[in-house]
CSV table of C-alpha atoms in Angstrom, one decimal:
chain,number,residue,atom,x,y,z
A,1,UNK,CA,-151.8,230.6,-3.7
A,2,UNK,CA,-151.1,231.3,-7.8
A,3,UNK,CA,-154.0,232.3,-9.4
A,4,UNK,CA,-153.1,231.5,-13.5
A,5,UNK,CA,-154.2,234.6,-15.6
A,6,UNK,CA,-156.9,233.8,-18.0
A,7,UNK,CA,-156.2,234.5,-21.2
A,8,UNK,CA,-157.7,237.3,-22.9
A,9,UNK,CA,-156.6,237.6,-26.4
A,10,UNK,CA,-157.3,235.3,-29.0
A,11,UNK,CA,-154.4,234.0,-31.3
A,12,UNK,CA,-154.3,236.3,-34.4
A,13,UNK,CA,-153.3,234.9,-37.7
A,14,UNK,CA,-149.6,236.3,-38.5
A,15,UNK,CA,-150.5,237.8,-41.5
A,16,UNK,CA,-147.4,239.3,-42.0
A,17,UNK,CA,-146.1,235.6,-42.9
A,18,UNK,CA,-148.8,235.8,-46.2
A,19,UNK,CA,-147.7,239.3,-46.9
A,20,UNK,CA,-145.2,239.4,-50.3
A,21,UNK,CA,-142.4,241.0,-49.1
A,22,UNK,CA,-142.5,244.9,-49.2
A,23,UNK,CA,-139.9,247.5,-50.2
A,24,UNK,CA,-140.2,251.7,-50.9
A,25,UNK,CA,-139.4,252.3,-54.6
A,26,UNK,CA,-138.9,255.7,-56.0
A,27,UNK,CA,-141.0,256.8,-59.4
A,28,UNK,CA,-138.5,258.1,-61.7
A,29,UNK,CA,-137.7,258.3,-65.4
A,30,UNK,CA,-140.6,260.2,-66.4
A,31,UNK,CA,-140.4,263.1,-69.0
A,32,UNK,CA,-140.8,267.0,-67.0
A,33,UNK,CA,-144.0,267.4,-65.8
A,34,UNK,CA,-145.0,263.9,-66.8
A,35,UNK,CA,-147.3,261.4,-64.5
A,36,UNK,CA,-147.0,257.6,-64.4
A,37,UNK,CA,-150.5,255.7,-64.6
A,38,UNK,CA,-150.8,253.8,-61.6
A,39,UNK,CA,-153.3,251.2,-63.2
A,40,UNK,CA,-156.3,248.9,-61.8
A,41,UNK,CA,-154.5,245.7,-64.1
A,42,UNK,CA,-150.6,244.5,-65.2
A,43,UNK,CA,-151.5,245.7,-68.6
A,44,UNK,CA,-151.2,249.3,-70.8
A,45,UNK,CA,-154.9,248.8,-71.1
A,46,UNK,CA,-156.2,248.8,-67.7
A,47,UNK,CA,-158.2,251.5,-66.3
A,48,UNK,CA,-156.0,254.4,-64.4
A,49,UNK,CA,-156.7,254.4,-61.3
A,50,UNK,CA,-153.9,257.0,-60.3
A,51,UNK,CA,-151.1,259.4,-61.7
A,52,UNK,CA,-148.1,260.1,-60.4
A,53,UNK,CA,-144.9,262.1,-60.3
A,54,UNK,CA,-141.3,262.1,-60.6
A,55,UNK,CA,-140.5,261.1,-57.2
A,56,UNK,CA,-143.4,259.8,-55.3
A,57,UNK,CA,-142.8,257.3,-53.3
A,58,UNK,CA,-144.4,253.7,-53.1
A,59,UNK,CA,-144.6,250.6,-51.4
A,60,UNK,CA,-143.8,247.6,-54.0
A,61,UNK,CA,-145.3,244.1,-53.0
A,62,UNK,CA,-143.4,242.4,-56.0
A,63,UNK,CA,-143.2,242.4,-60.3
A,64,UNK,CA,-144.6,239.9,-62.6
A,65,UNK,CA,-144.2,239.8,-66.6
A,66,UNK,CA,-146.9,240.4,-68.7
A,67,UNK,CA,-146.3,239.7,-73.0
A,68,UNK,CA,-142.8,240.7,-72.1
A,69,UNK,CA,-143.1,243.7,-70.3
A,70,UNK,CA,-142.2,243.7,-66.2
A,71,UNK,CA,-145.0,244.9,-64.1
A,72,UNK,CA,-145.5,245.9,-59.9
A,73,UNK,CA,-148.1,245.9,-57.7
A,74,UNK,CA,-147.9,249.0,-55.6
A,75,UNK,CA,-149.6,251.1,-52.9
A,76,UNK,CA,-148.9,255.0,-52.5
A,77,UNK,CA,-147.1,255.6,-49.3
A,78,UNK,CA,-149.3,259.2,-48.8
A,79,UNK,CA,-152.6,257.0,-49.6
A,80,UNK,CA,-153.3,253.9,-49.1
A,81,UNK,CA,-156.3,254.3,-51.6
A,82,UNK,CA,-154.0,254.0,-54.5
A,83,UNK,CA,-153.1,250.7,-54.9
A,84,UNK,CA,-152.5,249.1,-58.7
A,85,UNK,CA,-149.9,248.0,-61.3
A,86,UNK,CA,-147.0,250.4,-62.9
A,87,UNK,CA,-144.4,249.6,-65.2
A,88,UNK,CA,-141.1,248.2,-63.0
A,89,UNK,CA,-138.8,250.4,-65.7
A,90,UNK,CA,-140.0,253.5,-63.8
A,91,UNK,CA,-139.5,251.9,-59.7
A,92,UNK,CA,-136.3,252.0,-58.3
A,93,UNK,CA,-135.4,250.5,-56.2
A,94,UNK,CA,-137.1,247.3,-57.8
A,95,UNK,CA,-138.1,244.4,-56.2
A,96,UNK,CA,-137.5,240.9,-56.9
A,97,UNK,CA,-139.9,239.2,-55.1
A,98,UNK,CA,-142.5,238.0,-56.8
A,99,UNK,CA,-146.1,240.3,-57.2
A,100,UNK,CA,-149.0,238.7,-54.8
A,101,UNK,CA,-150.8,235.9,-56.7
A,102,UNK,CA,-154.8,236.6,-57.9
A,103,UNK,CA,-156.1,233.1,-56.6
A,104,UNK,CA,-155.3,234.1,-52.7
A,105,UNK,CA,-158.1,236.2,-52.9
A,106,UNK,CA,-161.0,235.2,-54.7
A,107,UNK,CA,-163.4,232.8,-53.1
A,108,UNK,CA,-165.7,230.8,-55.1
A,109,UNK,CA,-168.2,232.5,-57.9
A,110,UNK,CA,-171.4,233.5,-56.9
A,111,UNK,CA,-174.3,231.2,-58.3
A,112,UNK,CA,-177.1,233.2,-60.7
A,113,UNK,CA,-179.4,233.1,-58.3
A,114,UNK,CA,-177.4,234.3,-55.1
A,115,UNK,CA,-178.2,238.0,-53.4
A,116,UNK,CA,-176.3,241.0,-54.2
A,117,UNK,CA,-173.0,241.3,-52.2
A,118,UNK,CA,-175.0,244.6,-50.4
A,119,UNK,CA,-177.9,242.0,-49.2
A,120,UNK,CA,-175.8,239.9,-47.6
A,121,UNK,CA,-175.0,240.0,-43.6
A,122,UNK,CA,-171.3,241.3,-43.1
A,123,UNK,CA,-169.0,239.0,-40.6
A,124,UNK,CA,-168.0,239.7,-37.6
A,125,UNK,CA,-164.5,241.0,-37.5
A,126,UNK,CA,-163.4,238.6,-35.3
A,127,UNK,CA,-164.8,235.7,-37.3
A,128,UNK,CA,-162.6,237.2,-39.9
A,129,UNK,CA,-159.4,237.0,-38.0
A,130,UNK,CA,-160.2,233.3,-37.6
A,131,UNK,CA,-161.7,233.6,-33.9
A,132,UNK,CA,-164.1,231.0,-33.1
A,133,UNK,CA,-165.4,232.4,-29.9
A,134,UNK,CA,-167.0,235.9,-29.4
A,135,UNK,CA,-164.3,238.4,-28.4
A,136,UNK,CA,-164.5,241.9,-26.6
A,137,UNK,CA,-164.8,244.6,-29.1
A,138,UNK,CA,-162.7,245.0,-32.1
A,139,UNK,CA,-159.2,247.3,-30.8
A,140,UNK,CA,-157.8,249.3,-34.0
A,141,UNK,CA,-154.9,247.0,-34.9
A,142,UNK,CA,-158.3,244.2,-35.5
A,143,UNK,CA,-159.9,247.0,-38.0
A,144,UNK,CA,-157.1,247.9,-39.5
A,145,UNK,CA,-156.1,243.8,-40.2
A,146,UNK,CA,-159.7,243.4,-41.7
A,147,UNK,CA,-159.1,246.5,-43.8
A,148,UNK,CA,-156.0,245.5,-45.3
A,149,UNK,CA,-157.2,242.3,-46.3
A,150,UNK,CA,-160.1,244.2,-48.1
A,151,UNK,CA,-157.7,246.5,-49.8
A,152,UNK,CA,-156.0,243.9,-51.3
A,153,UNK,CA,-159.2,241.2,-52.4
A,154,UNK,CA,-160.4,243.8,-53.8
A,155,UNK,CA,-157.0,245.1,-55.8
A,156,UNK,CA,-156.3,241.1,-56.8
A,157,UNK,CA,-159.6,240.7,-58.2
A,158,UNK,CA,-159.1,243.7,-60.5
A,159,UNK,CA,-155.8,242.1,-61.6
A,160,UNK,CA,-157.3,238.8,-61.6
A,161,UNK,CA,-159.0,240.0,-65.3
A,162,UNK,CA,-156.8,239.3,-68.1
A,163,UNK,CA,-156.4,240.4,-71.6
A,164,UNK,CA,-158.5,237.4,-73.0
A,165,UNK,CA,-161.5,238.5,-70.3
A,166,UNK,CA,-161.6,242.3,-71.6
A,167,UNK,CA,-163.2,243.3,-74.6
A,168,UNK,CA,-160.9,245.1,-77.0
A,169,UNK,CA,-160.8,248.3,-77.4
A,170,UNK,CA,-162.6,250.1,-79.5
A,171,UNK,CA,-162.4,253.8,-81.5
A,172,UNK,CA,-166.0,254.6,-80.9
A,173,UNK,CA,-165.2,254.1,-77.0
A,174,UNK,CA,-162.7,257.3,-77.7
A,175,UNK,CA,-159.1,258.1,-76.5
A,176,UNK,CA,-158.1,259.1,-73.0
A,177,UNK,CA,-156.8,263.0,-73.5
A,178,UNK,CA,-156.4,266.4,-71.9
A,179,UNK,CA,-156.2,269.8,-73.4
A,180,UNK,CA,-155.4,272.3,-70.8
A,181,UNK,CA,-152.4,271.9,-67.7
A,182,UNK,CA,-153.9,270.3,-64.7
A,183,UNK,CA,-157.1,269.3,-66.7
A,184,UNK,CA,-157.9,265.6,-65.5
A,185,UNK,CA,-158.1,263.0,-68.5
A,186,UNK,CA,-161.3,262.9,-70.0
A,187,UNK,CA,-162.1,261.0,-73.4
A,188,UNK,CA,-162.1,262.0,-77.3
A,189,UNK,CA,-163.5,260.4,-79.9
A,190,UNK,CA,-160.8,260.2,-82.6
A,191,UNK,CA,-160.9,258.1,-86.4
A,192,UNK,CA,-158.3,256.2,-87.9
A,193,UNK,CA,-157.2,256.3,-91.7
A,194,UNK,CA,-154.4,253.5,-93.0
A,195,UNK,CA,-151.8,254.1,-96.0
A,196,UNK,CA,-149.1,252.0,-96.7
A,197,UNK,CA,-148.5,250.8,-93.3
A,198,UNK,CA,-149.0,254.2,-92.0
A,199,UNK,CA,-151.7,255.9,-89.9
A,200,UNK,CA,-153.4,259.4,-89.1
A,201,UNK,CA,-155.4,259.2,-86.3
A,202,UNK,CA,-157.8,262.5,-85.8
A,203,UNK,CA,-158.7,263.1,-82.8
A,204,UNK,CA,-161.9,265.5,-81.9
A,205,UNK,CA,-162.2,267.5,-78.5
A,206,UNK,CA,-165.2,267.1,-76.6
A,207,UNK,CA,-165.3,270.8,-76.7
A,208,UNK,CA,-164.6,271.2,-80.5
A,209,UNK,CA,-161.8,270.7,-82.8
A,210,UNK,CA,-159.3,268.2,-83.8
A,211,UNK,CA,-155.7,267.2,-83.2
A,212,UNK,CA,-154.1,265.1,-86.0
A,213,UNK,CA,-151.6,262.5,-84.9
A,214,UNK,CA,-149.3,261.1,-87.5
A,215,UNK,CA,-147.9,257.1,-86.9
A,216,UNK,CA,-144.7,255.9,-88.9
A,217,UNK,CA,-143.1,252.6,-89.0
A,218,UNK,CA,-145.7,251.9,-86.0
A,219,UNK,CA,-144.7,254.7,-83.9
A,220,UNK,CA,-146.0,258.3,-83.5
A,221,UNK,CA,-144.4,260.6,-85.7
A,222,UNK,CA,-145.6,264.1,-85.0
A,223,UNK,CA,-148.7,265.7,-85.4
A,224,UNK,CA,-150.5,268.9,-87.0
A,225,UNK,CA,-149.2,271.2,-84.3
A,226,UNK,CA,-145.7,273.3,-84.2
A,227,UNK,CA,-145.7,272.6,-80.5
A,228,UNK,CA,-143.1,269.9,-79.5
A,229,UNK,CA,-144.2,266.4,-80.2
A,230,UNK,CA,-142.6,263.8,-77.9
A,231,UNK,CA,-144.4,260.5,-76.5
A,232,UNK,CA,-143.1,256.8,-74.1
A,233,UNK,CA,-144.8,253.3,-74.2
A,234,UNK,CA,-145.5,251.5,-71.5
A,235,UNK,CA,-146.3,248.5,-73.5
A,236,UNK,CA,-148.6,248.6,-76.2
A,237,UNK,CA,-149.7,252.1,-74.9
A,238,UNK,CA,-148.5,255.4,-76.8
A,239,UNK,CA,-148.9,257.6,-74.1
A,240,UNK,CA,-148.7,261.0,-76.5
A,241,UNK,CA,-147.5,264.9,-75.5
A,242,UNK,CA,-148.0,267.6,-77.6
A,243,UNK,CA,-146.4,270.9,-76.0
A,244,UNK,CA,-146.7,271.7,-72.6
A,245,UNK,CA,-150.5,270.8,-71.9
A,246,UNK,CA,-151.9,268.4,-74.9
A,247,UNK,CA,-151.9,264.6,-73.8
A,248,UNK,CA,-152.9,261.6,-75.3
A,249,UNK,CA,-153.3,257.6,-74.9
A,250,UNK,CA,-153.4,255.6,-77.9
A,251,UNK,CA,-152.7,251.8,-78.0
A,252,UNK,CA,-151.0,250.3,-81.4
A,253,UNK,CA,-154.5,248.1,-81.8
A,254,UNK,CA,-156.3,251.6,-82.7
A,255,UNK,CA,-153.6,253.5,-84.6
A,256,UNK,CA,-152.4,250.6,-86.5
A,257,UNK,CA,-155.1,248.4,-86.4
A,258,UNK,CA,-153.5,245.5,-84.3
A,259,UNK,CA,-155.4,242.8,-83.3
C-alpha cells in the first residue's frame, strides 16, 4: 500500500524573480590613494556611509540618473553592511539594468499617534515569507531571506529622500575634512567670501588653524598651501586634496553660493 508523503515545506516566495538583476563591478578611476564615497542617497549630498578603494569589488543591482549624473546602487562584496549609491563613472563593469525602485519597499506612513517601531511586536519569520500556517523553526536560508529583505527596505527608504525633502546645506553645519593619513572625516567649520564671481572659502580645523581654498570660474583653483592641489566632482560635490593627507568636501551651493 502507497503511503503519499506529507508535505513539509511551505512554498517560499521566489524572491529571486523581484531581485534587479545583479553583476560584480570593479571601483576604478580614482586618484592614488583616493576613496569613493559609497553614499546613503543617489546624490553628492547624501550622507557617506562608506569609502572605498581602487579595486574593491561590488555587487551592482542597477543605475538611475539623477540632474544628469548616472548613479548605482551597490553592496560591498566583503560586507554586506555597506550598501548605498556611487557614481556609475567609477563601476566597471556597469550595469544596465535599471537601480531597484523606492516604492517596493515602503509600506504606508505611520499615523501621529501610532507606537514607536521598537514598541511594536516583530512578525513571525514565516508570516514574512508569506506562510499562513505555523511552520517548524526558521532553517538559515528563512533568516537569511528575512534579512535581505531588511537590508534593502531599509537602504530604499534612505534613497527614497530626495533633494526637495532635505534641507540645504548650510556653512554653519561645516565641511566634511581630514588633516592627517588614515584620519576618518570629521567636520570643519569654514566661511565663504565672493568677488567677481570668485570665491575663498576658509576653512578652520577643529583643532586650530585654517586652510584657504581658492574657487575660479566655479571650480577649485588652488589653495594657501605649496603642497599639490588636485580635486574630482561627483556631481555638484568638489571632493578637495591638498598633498598627501589634507581632504576636503565642498559642494558648489557653499563655495559659490548656488541655490
Amino acid at each position: 500500500m502507497l503511503i503519499a508523503a506529507p508535505l513539509l515545506l511551505a512554498a517560499v516566495p521566489a524572491l529571486a524573480q523581484d531581485a534587479p538583476a545583479t553583476i560584480i563591478s570593479i571601483i576604478g578611476g580614482l586618484a592614488p590613494d583616493d576613496l569613493l564615497n559609497i553614499r546613503a542617497t543617489a546624490s553628492p549630498d547624501g550622507k557617506v556611509a562608506a569609502r572605498l578603494p581602487n579595486g574593491a569589488a561590488v555587487k551592482n543591482y542597477g543605475c538611475k540618473t539623477v540632474n544628469n549624473y548616472p548613479w548605482c546602487k551597490v553592496e560591498d562584496t566583503q560586507d554586506a553592511h555597506i550598501v548605498g549609491w556611487a557614481p556609475a563613472r567609477y563601476l566597471s563593469p556597469n550595469n544596465p539594468a535599471p537601480a531597484p525602485e523606492d516604492a517596493t519597499d515602503a509600506g504606508p506612513p505611520q499615523e501621529a499617534n501610532a507606537p514607536e517601531p521598537s514598541e511594536e511586536p516583530q512578525p513571525d519569520i514565516a508570516a514574512r515569507l508569506g506562510r499562513s500556517e505555523p511552520a517548524d523553526p526558521p532553517s538559515a536560508a528563512d533568516i537569511s531571506a528575512v534579512a535581505m529583505q531588511d537590508a534593502y527596505a531599509l537602504a530604499f527608504a534612505a534613497s527614497a529622500i530626495t533633494e526637495s525633502d532635505t534641507p540645504a546645506p548650510d556653512a554653519a553645519d561645516g565641511i566634511p575634512c581630514a588633516r592627517r593619513i588614515g584620519q576618518p572625516m570629521t567636520r570643519c567649520l569654514i566661511s565663504v567670501a565672493h568677488e567677481a564671481g570668485d570665491s575663498v572659502v576658509t576653512v578652520t580645523w577643529p583643532d586650530g588653524g585654517t586652510r584657504i581654498i581658492h574657487f575660479h570660474d566655479g571650480k577649485p583653483a588652488g589653495s594657501d598651501s605649496s603642497d599639490e592641489f588636485r580635486f574630482t566632482r561627483e556631481g555638484s560635490l568638489n571632493m578637495i586634496r591638498i598633498g598627501v593627507s589634507e581632504r576636503f568636501e565642498i559642494t558648489d551651493q557653499l563655495a559659490l553660493g548656488k541655490r
